[in-house]
Tab-separated table of C-alpha atoms and ligand atoms in Angstrom:
chain	number	residue	atom	x	y	z
A	612	MET	CA	104.665	77.160	92.907
A	613	SER	CA	102.215	77.770	89.967
A	614	LYS	CA	103.231	78.561	86.464
A	615	THR	CA	100.977	80.662	84.221
A	616	LEU	CA	101.098	81.809	80.588
A	617	LEU	CA	99.579	85.133	79.423
A	618	LYS	CA	99.199	84.648	75.601
A	619	ASN	CA	97.932	86.369	72.722
A	620	SER	CA	98.766	89.717	74.153
A	621	TRP	CA	100.637	92.819	73.056
A	622	ILE	CA	103.201	93.113	75.779
A	623	ILE	CA	104.981	96.368	76.016
A	624	ASP	CA	108.627	96.160	76.832
A	625	TRP	CA	109.921	99.647	77.596
A	626	ILE	CA	113.489	98.858	76.572
A	627	ASN	CA	113.441	97.242	73.208
A	628	ASN	CA	109.955	98.535	72.292
A	629	PRO	CA	108.688	95.610	70.352
A	630	PHE	CA	105.336	93.840	70.991
A	631	PHE	CA	105.562	90.300	72.260
A	632	TRP	CA	102.958	87.555	72.322
A	633	SER	CA	103.152	85.652	75.553
A	634	ILE	CA	104.491	86.165	78.991
A	635	GLU	CA	105.274	83.418	81.715
A	636	ILE	CA	104.618	84.096	85.398
A	637	ASP	CA	106.247	81.821	87.865
A	638	ASP	CA	104.519	82.242	91.237
A	639	LYS	CA	104.684	86.012	91.365
A	640	ILE	CA	107.763	86.670	89.213
A	641	ILE	CA	107.981	87.280	85.488
A	642	GLY	CA	109.591	84.406	83.612
A	643	ASN	CA	110.403	84.050	79.930
A	644	ILE	CA	108.799	86.533	77.411
A	645	TYR	CA	108.103	84.769	74.112
A	646	LYS	CA	107.914	86.492	70.773
A	647	GLU	CA	105.094	85.492	68.440
A	648	TRP	CA	107.265	83.310	66.350
A	649	GLU	CA	108.801	81.197	69.157
A	650	LYS	CA	107.462	77.805	69.952
A	651	ILE	CA	105.943	77.378	73.495
A	652	ASP	CA	105.423	74.077	75.237
A	653	GLU	CA	101.931	74.891	76.736
A	654	SER	CA	101.691	71.539	78.515
A	655	ILE	CA	104.040	72.892	81.451
A	656	TYR	CA	101.599	75.516	82.476
A	657	ASP	CA	99.086	75.065	85.356
A	658	GLU	CA	97.044	77.947	83.699
A	659	ILE	CA	96.784	79.679	80.386
A	660	ILE	CA	95.140	82.945	80.156
A	661	ASP	CA	94.140	84.304	76.700
A	662	ILE	CA	94.524	88.049	76.681
A	663	LYS	CA	92.759	88.200	73.331
A	664	LYS	CA	95.125	90.615	71.556
A	665	ASN	CA	94.748	93.258	74.430
A	666	ILE	CA	97.635	95.235	75.925
A	667	VAL	CA	99.630	93.979	78.856
A	668	CYS	CA	101.580	96.857	80.553
A	669	PRO	CA	103.335	97.433	83.889
A	670	GLY	CA	101.084	98.908	86.545
A	671	LEU	CA	101.411	102.526	86.986
A	672	ILE	CA	103.211	104.360	89.778
A	673	ASN	CA	101.735	107.498	91.350
A	674	THR	CA	104.488	108.570	93.469
A	675	HIS	CA	103.161	111.697	95.335
A	676	ASN	CA	100.044	111.542	97.274
A	677	HIS	CA	98.400	112.161	100.524
A	678	ALA	CA	95.971	109.429	100.201
A	679	TRP	CA	93.839	109.945	103.305
A	680	MET	CA	92.884	113.313	102.054
A	681	PHE	CA	90.376	111.602	99.640
A	682	PHE	CA	87.572	113.066	101.632
A	683	PHE	CA	88.878	116.719	100.994
A	684	ARG	CA	87.960	116.436	97.415
A	685	GLY	CA	86.258	119.778	96.399
A	686	PHE	CA	86.942	121.294	99.931
A	687	ALA	CA	87.702	124.953	100.136
A	688	SER	CA	88.186	125.027	96.422
A	689	GLY	CA	89.299	128.241	94.587
A	690	LEU	CA	91.665	129.466	97.431
A	691	PRO	CA	95.497	130.296	96.852
A	692	LEU	CA	97.628	127.552	98.055
A	693	GLN	CA	98.805	128.957	101.402
A	694	GLU	CA	95.048	129.983	102.357
A	695	TRP	CA	93.743	126.772	101.313
A	696	LEU	CA	96.518	124.802	103.351
A	697	GLN	CA	95.533	126.865	106.378
A	698	GLU	CA	91.819	125.700	106.017
A	699	VAL	CA	93.147	122.073	105.693
A	700	TRP	CA	95.263	122.239	108.674
A	701	LYS	CA	92.617	123.264	110.997
A	702	ILE	CA	90.825	120.157	110.654
A	703	GLU	CA	94.057	117.942	111.173
A	704	ASP	CA	93.923	118.202	114.902
A	705	LYS	CA	90.605	116.262	114.941
A	706	LEU	CA	91.695	113.233	113.022
A	707	THR	CA	91.755	109.702	114.246
A	708	SER	CA	93.698	106.694	113.140
A	709	GLU	CA	90.252	105.105	111.988
A	710	ASP	CA	89.589	108.135	109.637
A	711	ILE	CA	93.005	107.794	108.004
A	712	TYR	CA	92.457	104.136	107.560
A	713	TRP	CA	89.087	104.278	105.664
A	714	TRP	CA	89.859	107.421	103.678
A	715	THR	CA	93.212	105.807	102.603
A	716	MET	CA	91.318	102.518	101.629
A	717	SER	CA	88.849	104.654	99.605
A	718	SER	CA	91.742	106.502	97.843
A	719	ILE	CA	93.521	103.180	97.095
A	720	LEU	CA	90.428	101.828	95.489
A	721	GLU	CA	90.282	105.023	93.177
A	722	MET	CA	94.063	104.515	92.385
A	723	ILE	CA	93.696	100.899	91.573
A	724	LYS	CA	90.715	101.723	89.149
A	725	ALA	CA	93.140	104.200	87.629
A	726	TRP	CA	95.647	101.476	86.980
A	727	THR	CA	97.977	102.327	89.612
A	728	THR	CA	99.825	99.528	91.504
A	729	THR	CA	102.319	101.666	93.529
A	730	PHE	CA	101.933	105.001	95.305
A	731	ALA	CA	103.959	107.239	97.467
A	732	ASP	CA	102.193	108.569	100.575
A	733	MET	CA	102.931	111.214	103.294
A	734	TYR	CA	100.970	112.180	106.302
A	735	PHE	CA	100.149	111.270	109.841
A	736	PHE	CA	99.092	107.913	111.205
A	737	GLU	CA	101.095	105.976	108.621
A	738	ASP	CA	100.376	102.866	110.728
A	739	ALA	CA	96.896	103.048	109.495
A	740	VAL	CA	98.111	103.799	105.880
A	741	ALA	CA	100.322	100.541	106.158
A	742	GLU	CA	97.448	98.643	107.271
A	743	ALA	CA	95.326	99.839	104.318
A	744	VAL	CA	98.354	98.845	102.118
A	745	LYS	CA	98.314	95.420	103.680
A	746	GLU	CA	94.543	94.788	103.213
A	747	THR	CA	94.548	96.092	99.604
A	748	TRP	CA	97.685	94.437	98.325
A	749	ILE	CA	98.966	97.606	96.631
A	750	ARG	CA	102.490	98.716	96.892
A	751	ALA	CA	103.499	101.843	98.519
A	752	SER	CA	106.331	104.104	99.873
A	753	LEU	CA	105.371	105.746	103.188
A	754	SER	CA	106.504	108.720	105.057
A	755	ARG	CA	105.692	110.896	108.107
A	756	TRP	CA	104.696	114.452	107.517
A	757	ILE	CA	107.479	116.488	109.101
A	758	ILE	CA	107.025	120.295	109.506
A	759	TRP	CA	109.488	122.249	111.458
A	760	ASN	CA	107.909	124.159	114.328
A	761	ALA	CA	104.491	122.450	114.139
A	762	PRO	CA	103.189	121.279	117.597
A	763	ASN	CA	104.816	117.790	117.329
A	764	TRP	CA	107.714	118.590	115.107
A	765	ALA	CA	110.381	117.430	117.456
A	766	ASN	CA	109.151	113.940	117.446
A	767	SER	CA	108.115	114.022	113.806
A	768	LEU	CA	111.683	112.993	112.403
A	769	LYS	CA	112.061	110.354	115.070
A	770	GLU	CA	108.652	108.956	114.144
A	771	ASN	CA	109.699	108.779	110.408
A	772	ILE	CA	112.790	106.859	111.337
A	773	GLU	CA	110.555	104.522	113.510
A	774	LEU	CA	108.298	103.992	110.531
A	775	PHE	CA	111.419	103.003	108.342
A	776	ASP	CA	112.618	100.554	110.981
A	777	LYS	CA	109.134	98.916	111.350
A	778	TYR	CA	108.020	98.970	107.720
A	779	ASN	CA	110.707	99.174	105.165
A	780	TRP	CA	110.410	96.183	102.957
A	781	ALA	CA	107.392	94.910	104.885
A	782	PHE	CA	104.502	92.847	103.633
A	783	ASP	CA	106.400	90.864	101.227
A	784	ASP	CA	108.488	94.018	100.192
A	785	ARG	CA	105.484	95.921	99.103
A	786	ILE	CA	106.396	98.854	101.412
A	787	THR	CA	109.373	100.988	101.489
A	788	VAL	CA	109.737	104.199	103.582
A	789	MET	CA	111.316	107.558	102.743
A	790	ILE	CA	111.884	110.664	104.870
A	791	TRP	CA	109.512	113.389	103.894
A	792	PRO	CA	110.422	116.960	105.275
A	793	HIS	CA	107.403	119.007	104.027
A	794	ALA	CA	109.377	121.892	101.999
A	795	PRO	CA	112.186	124.363	102.519
A	796	TYR	CA	109.640	126.927	103.649
A	797	THR	CA	108.253	124.712	106.454
A	798	CYS	CA	111.542	123.207	107.567
A	799	ASN	CA	114.484	125.674	108.473
A	800	LEU	CA	117.984	124.935	107.256
A	801	ASP	CA	119.439	123.457	110.604
A	802	PHE	CA	116.531	120.969	110.758
A	803	LEU	CA	117.224	120.131	106.999
A	804	LYS	CA	120.896	119.479	107.942
A	805	GLU	CA	119.671	117.131	110.605
A	806	VAL	CA	117.274	115.304	108.260
A	807	SER	CA	120.117	115.021	105.773
A	808	SER	CA	122.561	113.452	108.223
A	809	VAL	CA	120.020	110.905	109.378
A	810	ALA	CA	119.149	110.056	105.791
A	811	LYS	CA	122.665	109.577	104.774
A	812	SER	CA	123.571	107.412	107.883
A	813	LYS	CA	120.518	105.010	107.216
A	814	ASN	CA	120.611	105.285	103.394
A	815	ILE	CA	116.953	106.515	103.301
A	816	PRO	CA	115.568	108.488	100.316
A	817	ILE	CA	114.314	111.917	100.978
A	818	HIS	CA	110.986	113.296	99.390
A	819	MET	CA	110.252	116.931	99.551
A	820	HIS	CA	107.918	119.656	97.946
A	821	ILE	CA	110.462	122.071	96.344
A	822	SER	CA	109.801	125.295	94.421
A	823	GLU	CA	106.059	124.816	93.891
A	824	THR	CA	105.162	128.560	93.836
A	825	ARG	CA	107.000	131.683	92.419
A	826	LYS	CA	106.492	133.265	96.057
A	827	GLU	CA	108.239	130.417	97.735
A	828	ALA	CA	111.226	130.600	95.359
A	829	GLU	CA	111.409	134.421	95.678
A	830	ASP	CA	110.980	134.614	99.561
A	831	PHE	CA	113.726	132.001	99.920
A	832	LEU	CA	116.116	133.886	97.688
A	833	GLN	CA	115.337	136.915	99.658
A	834	GLU	CA	115.902	135.294	103.206
A	835	ASN	CA	119.005	133.235	102.154
A	836	SER	CA	120.623	135.257	99.443
A	837	LYS	CA	120.745	132.051	97.479
A	838	LYS	CA	118.297	130.018	95.412
A	839	ILE	CA	116.764	127.013	97.099
A	840	ILE	CA	118.692	124.367	95.132
A	841	GLU	CA	122.109	126.370	95.556
A	842	LYS	CA	121.439	126.453	99.301
A	843	LEU	CA	120.556	122.672	99.577
A	844	GLU	CA	123.843	122.036	97.676
A	845	GLU	CA	125.697	124.102	100.183
A	846	ILE	CA	124.470	122.267	103.237
A	847	GLY	CA	125.138	118.794	101.691
A	848	PHE	CA	121.289	118.020	101.476
A	849	LEU	CA	121.642	117.159	97.749
A	850	GLU	CA	124.029	114.218	98.464
A	851	ASN	CA	121.065	112.148	99.445
A	852	HIS	CA	118.731	110.366	97.005
A	853	ILE	CA	116.050	112.983	96.525
A	854	LEU	CA	112.587	112.979	95.114
A	855	ALA	CA	111.441	116.571	94.556
A	856	ALA	CA	107.736	117.220	93.959
A	857	HIS	CA	106.759	120.245	91.807
A	858	CYS	CA	110.025	121.943	90.991
A	859	VAL	CA	107.975	124.517	89.102
A	860	HIS	CA	110.135	127.446	89.650
A	861	LEU	CA	113.578	125.978	89.356
A	862	SER	CA	115.876	128.092	87.357
A	863	GLU	CA	118.391	127.062	84.657
A	864	ASP	CA	121.122	127.393	87.159
A	865	GLU	CA	119.482	125.051	89.518
A	866	ILE	CA	118.686	122.547	86.886
A	867	LYS	CA	122.431	122.644	86.077
A	868	ILE	CA	123.084	121.734	89.781
A	869	ILE	CA	120.658	118.986	90.313
A	870	LYS	CA	121.882	117.105	87.009
A	871	ASN	CA	125.073	116.338	89.077
A	872	TYR	CA	123.051	114.544	91.870
A	873	ASN	CA	120.729	111.692	92.403
A	874	PHE	CA	117.913	114.141	92.137
A	875	PHE	CA	114.489	112.892	90.687
A	876	VAL	CA	111.925	115.434	89.587
A	877	VAL	CA	108.222	114.595	90.258
A	878	THR	CA	105.873	116.684	88.012
A	879	ASN	CA	102.298	117.294	88.614
A	880	ILE	CA	100.753	119.710	86.001
A	881	GLU	CA	97.110	119.258	86.945
A	882	SER	CA	97.749	120.434	90.488
A	883	ASN	CA	100.033	123.159	89.359
A	884	LEU	CA	97.422	124.490	86.925
A	885	LYS	CA	94.599	124.173	89.229
A	886	LEU	CA	96.393	126.172	91.924
A	887	GLY	CA	97.882	128.646	89.417
A	888	SER	CA	101.523	127.791	90.340
A	889	TRP	CA	102.642	127.738	86.737
A	890	ILE	CA	104.406	125.057	84.631
A	891	ALA	CA	107.559	123.054	85.459
A	892	PRO	CA	110.530	123.593	83.052
A	893	LEU	CA	110.400	119.974	81.896
A	894	LYS	CA	112.015	120.614	78.448
A	895	SER	CA	115.211	121.872	79.975
A	896	MET	CA	115.125	119.101	82.586
A	897	LYS	CA	114.879	116.491	79.758
A	898	GLU	CA	117.717	118.210	77.880
A	899	ASN	CA	119.849	117.958	81.082
A	900	TRP	CA	118.863	114.309	81.427
A	901	ILE	CA	117.056	114.623	84.681
A	902	CYS	CA	114.887	111.758	85.452
A	903	ILE	CA	111.134	113.092	85.504
A	904	SER	CA	108.156	111.271	86.831
A	905	ILE	CA	104.401	112.116	86.673
A	906	TRP	CA	102.039	112.044	89.602
A	907	THR	CA	98.538	113.193	90.425
A	908	ASP	CA	98.881	114.785	93.961
A	909	TRP	CA	95.839	114.347	96.369
A	910	VAL	CA	92.354	114.864	95.280
A	911	CYS	CA	92.176	118.255	96.888
A	912	SER	CA	94.490	119.985	94.338
A	913	ASN	CA	93.798	117.689	91.294
A	914	ASN	CA	90.342	116.253	91.968
A	915	ASN	CA	91.212	112.923	90.580
A	916	LEU	CA	93.933	110.200	90.816
A	917	GLU	CA	93.972	109.333	87.156
A	918	MET	CA	97.535	108.886	85.962
A	919	TRP	CA	96.326	108.906	82.334
A	920	SER	CA	94.881	112.358	82.364
A	921	ALA	CA	98.100	113.515	84.213
A	922	MET	CA	100.124	111.999	81.480
A	923	ARG	CA	98.100	113.701	78.668
A	924	PHE	CA	97.914	117.118	80.355
A	925	THR	CA	101.786	116.966	80.904
A	926	TRP	CA	102.259	116.421	77.072
A	927	TYR	CA	99.596	118.951	75.867
A	928	VAL	CA	100.746	121.750	78.149
A	929	GLN	CA	104.492	121.340	77.301
A	930	ASN	CA	103.525	121.325	73.666
A	931	TRP	CA	101.489	124.457	74.039
A	932	LEU	CA	104.155	126.414	76.205
A	933	HIS	CA	106.869	125.688	73.656
A	934	GLU	CA	104.767	125.565	70.491
A	935	ASP	CA	106.418	122.172	69.752
A	936	PRO	CA	104.745	118.786	69.808
A	937	THR	CA	107.988	116.944	69.733
A	938	ILE	CA	109.346	117.556	73.231
A	939	PHE	CA	108.011	114.246	74.656
A	940	ASN	CA	106.676	111.193	72.776
A	941	SER	CA	104.038	108.732	74.125
A	942	TYR	CA	106.879	106.177	74.979
A	943	GLU	CA	108.650	108.623	77.261
A	944	LEU	CA	105.215	109.726	78.928
A	945	LEU	CA	104.788	106.054	79.877
A	946	LYS	CA	108.182	105.753	81.217
A	947	MET	CA	107.542	108.718	83.339
A	948	ALA	CA	104.509	106.837	84.920
A	949	THR	CA	106.280	103.452	85.272
A	950	ILE	CA	110.053	102.838	85.181
A	951	ASN	CA	111.223	106.467	85.973
A	952	TRP	CA	109.317	106.460	89.216
A	953	ALA	CA	110.416	102.759	90.140
A	954	LYS	CA	113.991	104.280	89.861
A	955	ALA	CA	113.125	107.198	92.012
A	956	LEU	CA	111.535	104.945	94.509
A	957	ARG	CA	114.601	102.631	94.255
A	958	ILE	CA	112.276	99.515	93.329
A	959	ASP	CA	113.278	99.463	89.736
A	960	LYS	CA	114.805	95.948	90.249
A	961	LYS	CA	111.187	94.781	91.185
A	962	VAL	CA	108.771	96.765	89.087
A	963	GLY	CA	108.358	99.375	86.516
A	964	THR	CA	108.865	97.296	83.395
A	965	LEU	CA	107.869	93.767	82.291
A	966	GLU	CA	111.111	91.955	82.391
A	967	LYS	CA	112.276	88.561	83.471
A	968	TRP	CA	112.854	88.244	87.211
A	969	LYS	CA	110.822	91.291	88.036
A	970	GLU	CA	107.521	90.976	90.090
A	971	ALA	CA	104.279	90.631	88.206
A	972	ASP	CA	102.581	94.072	88.750
A	973	ILE	CA	100.551	93.901	85.645
A	974	ILE	CA	97.583	95.672	84.065
A	975	VAL	CA	95.434	94.335	81.246
A	976	VAL	CA	93.948	97.019	79.027
A	977	ASP	CA	90.885	96.327	76.787
A	978	ILE	CA	91.517	97.777	73.474
A	979	ASP	CA	88.510	96.279	71.865
A	980	THR	CA	86.539	99.562	72.145
A	981	ILE	CA	85.372	102.137	69.522
A	982	HIS	CA	87.695	104.905	70.762
A	983	ALA	CA	90.691	102.606	70.539
A	984	LYS	CA	90.237	101.738	66.845
A	985	PRO	CA	92.251	101.742	64.578
A	986	ILE	CA	95.535	101.126	66.338
A	987	PHE	CA	98.690	102.539	64.598
A	988	ASN	CA	100.640	102.485	67.854
A	989	PRO	CA	99.384	100.980	71.092
A	990	ILE	CA	101.830	103.152	73.264
A	991	ASP	CA	100.084	106.272	71.808
A	992	HIS	CA	96.746	104.668	72.930
A	993	LEU	CA	98.139	104.152	76.395
A	994	SER	CA	99.555	107.591	76.713
A	995	TYR	CA	96.814	109.709	75.007
A	996	GLY	CA	93.748	107.975	73.964
A	997	ILE	CA	92.479	105.245	76.427
A	998	HIS	CA	89.763	105.841	78.879
A	999	PRO	CA	90.186	104.796	82.629
A	1000	ASP	CA	87.340	102.362	82.522
A	1001	ASP	CA	88.989	100.396	79.565
A	1002	ILE	CA	90.975	98.489	82.279
A	1003	ASP	CA	90.304	94.803	82.275
A	1004	THR	CA	92.465	93.395	85.039
A	1005	VAL	CA	95.001	94.489	87.609
A	1006	PHE	CA	97.627	92.183	89.208
A	1007	ILE	CA	99.861	93.196	91.849
A	1008	GLN	CA	102.567	90.655	92.679
A	1009	TRP	CA	100.391	88.436	90.597
A	1010	LYS	CA	97.424	88.670	92.992
A	1011	LYS	CA	94.403	89.610	90.981
A	1012	VAL	CA	92.994	92.785	92.597
A	1013	LEU	CA	90.484	94.009	89.934
A	1014	GLU	CA	88.713	92.305	87.201
A	1015	LYS	CA	86.199	93.751	84.828
A	1016	TRP	CA	86.111	96.990	86.867
A	1017	LYS	CA	85.182	94.932	90.004
A	1018	PHE	CA	87.388	94.415	92.998
A	1019	THR	CA	87.939	90.674	93.622
A	1020	PHE	CA	88.547	90.558	97.299
A	1021	LEU	CA	87.759	94.171	98.486
A	1022	ASP	CA	84.280	95.226	99.423
A	1023	GLU	CA	83.975	98.626	97.712
A	1024	SER	CA	80.561	99.737	98.977
A	1025	LYS	CA	81.568	98.814	102.603
A	1026	ILE	CA	84.871	100.948	102.308
A	1027	LEU	CA	82.937	103.791	100.790
A	1028	SER	CA	80.268	103.746	103.465
A	1029	GLU	CA	82.850	103.708	106.221
A	1030	MET	CA	84.591	106.624	104.630
A	1031	GLU	CA	81.401	108.564	104.545
A	1032	ARG	CA	80.541	107.639	108.167
A	1033	CYS	CA	84.062	109.014	109.322
A	1034	ARG	CA	83.634	112.174	107.197
A	1035	LYS	CA	80.201	112.877	108.783
A	1036	ARG	CA	81.685	112.577	112.347
A	1037	LEU	CA	84.541	115.041	111.599
A	1038	PHE	CA	82.193	117.811	110.024
A	1039	SER	CA	79.245	117.270	112.517
B	1171	LIG	ZN1	102.289	117.020	98.427
């Protein structure tokens, strides 16, 4: 077991919000964190790394993605959501496991360069995604795409459960598994009841797209005489641990309902703006103590996997919408990209903050740059002012994955050329 000391660093602890000077890593676990005035016996360490007064921060968590769709960046741009999805779904039948593997690998490279150490994923061929997770050392939460009445829908729930049995806490606990029914408009209520009962019996979290567009919310109300959340409560669906992506058109009544449940809102302003879906009522959610997290969505509806720009956009748009710059502060935005998501994924005992006994998913951010000077508040810099390439090093479970913008053990050019080979075959 090796013992390392990261010293001379600004370590951001989300709970007390001070800045520390040194952090100890025992093997892959965070040990003591020493304040600058505490005496440290450096002779007990196998390695001492000088952070040179840069920032040490927990790895970011991007908890809603469809990683393999990396190759769809820019595809069929400018269409309304449903028309655009139809274009995407036409291609799905031609996919192979090899395609998914290389595109997911490419997506993971982009995420790690965007300071992400955990992501949540949903689609097909999740065995190939699991393999990519294993190779790259990133942390992930996987699910099988479940759409009621799609050609293979009867098997999809079963396959999601098999995925859970096979991979939950696999690869040294870096993978967890959720059940992911696509949305209330693609899964009928009887099917959602079945999903709910399986999730309860096996204690599996559920991730679902909810209330992304006005049309979805209005159509549901017309067909069911109840709003989406009201109906989900009625059928017992909300008694699960729920991660709800989008939630753009939740009403005040629905927000009052979800506050009574284990309901985690995942918000994605860039995708919602790009597709013209509108803006999630985050101010009201915050006032009702709903746990909110930020994610990027896939590169088709956002065009990048940068958590920093997602954080900044979330802040700007809410300020603009309410004509009030005080709705969220930089510290809350960082929590939305770290510990809030760890809670939503139920991995907050392992990651999400830099605290003793947690695993060392750590990013080191270089602030010795023109655009980072001067520094009044480093958390403001992390949330609003840093550039993605200010990253210095990424550790996941204390394994060094990226250093000076270069991957330490992954061959970036090979991965991108394999991705391109598969893309050409699909479109030829
Ligand atoms: Zn999605």
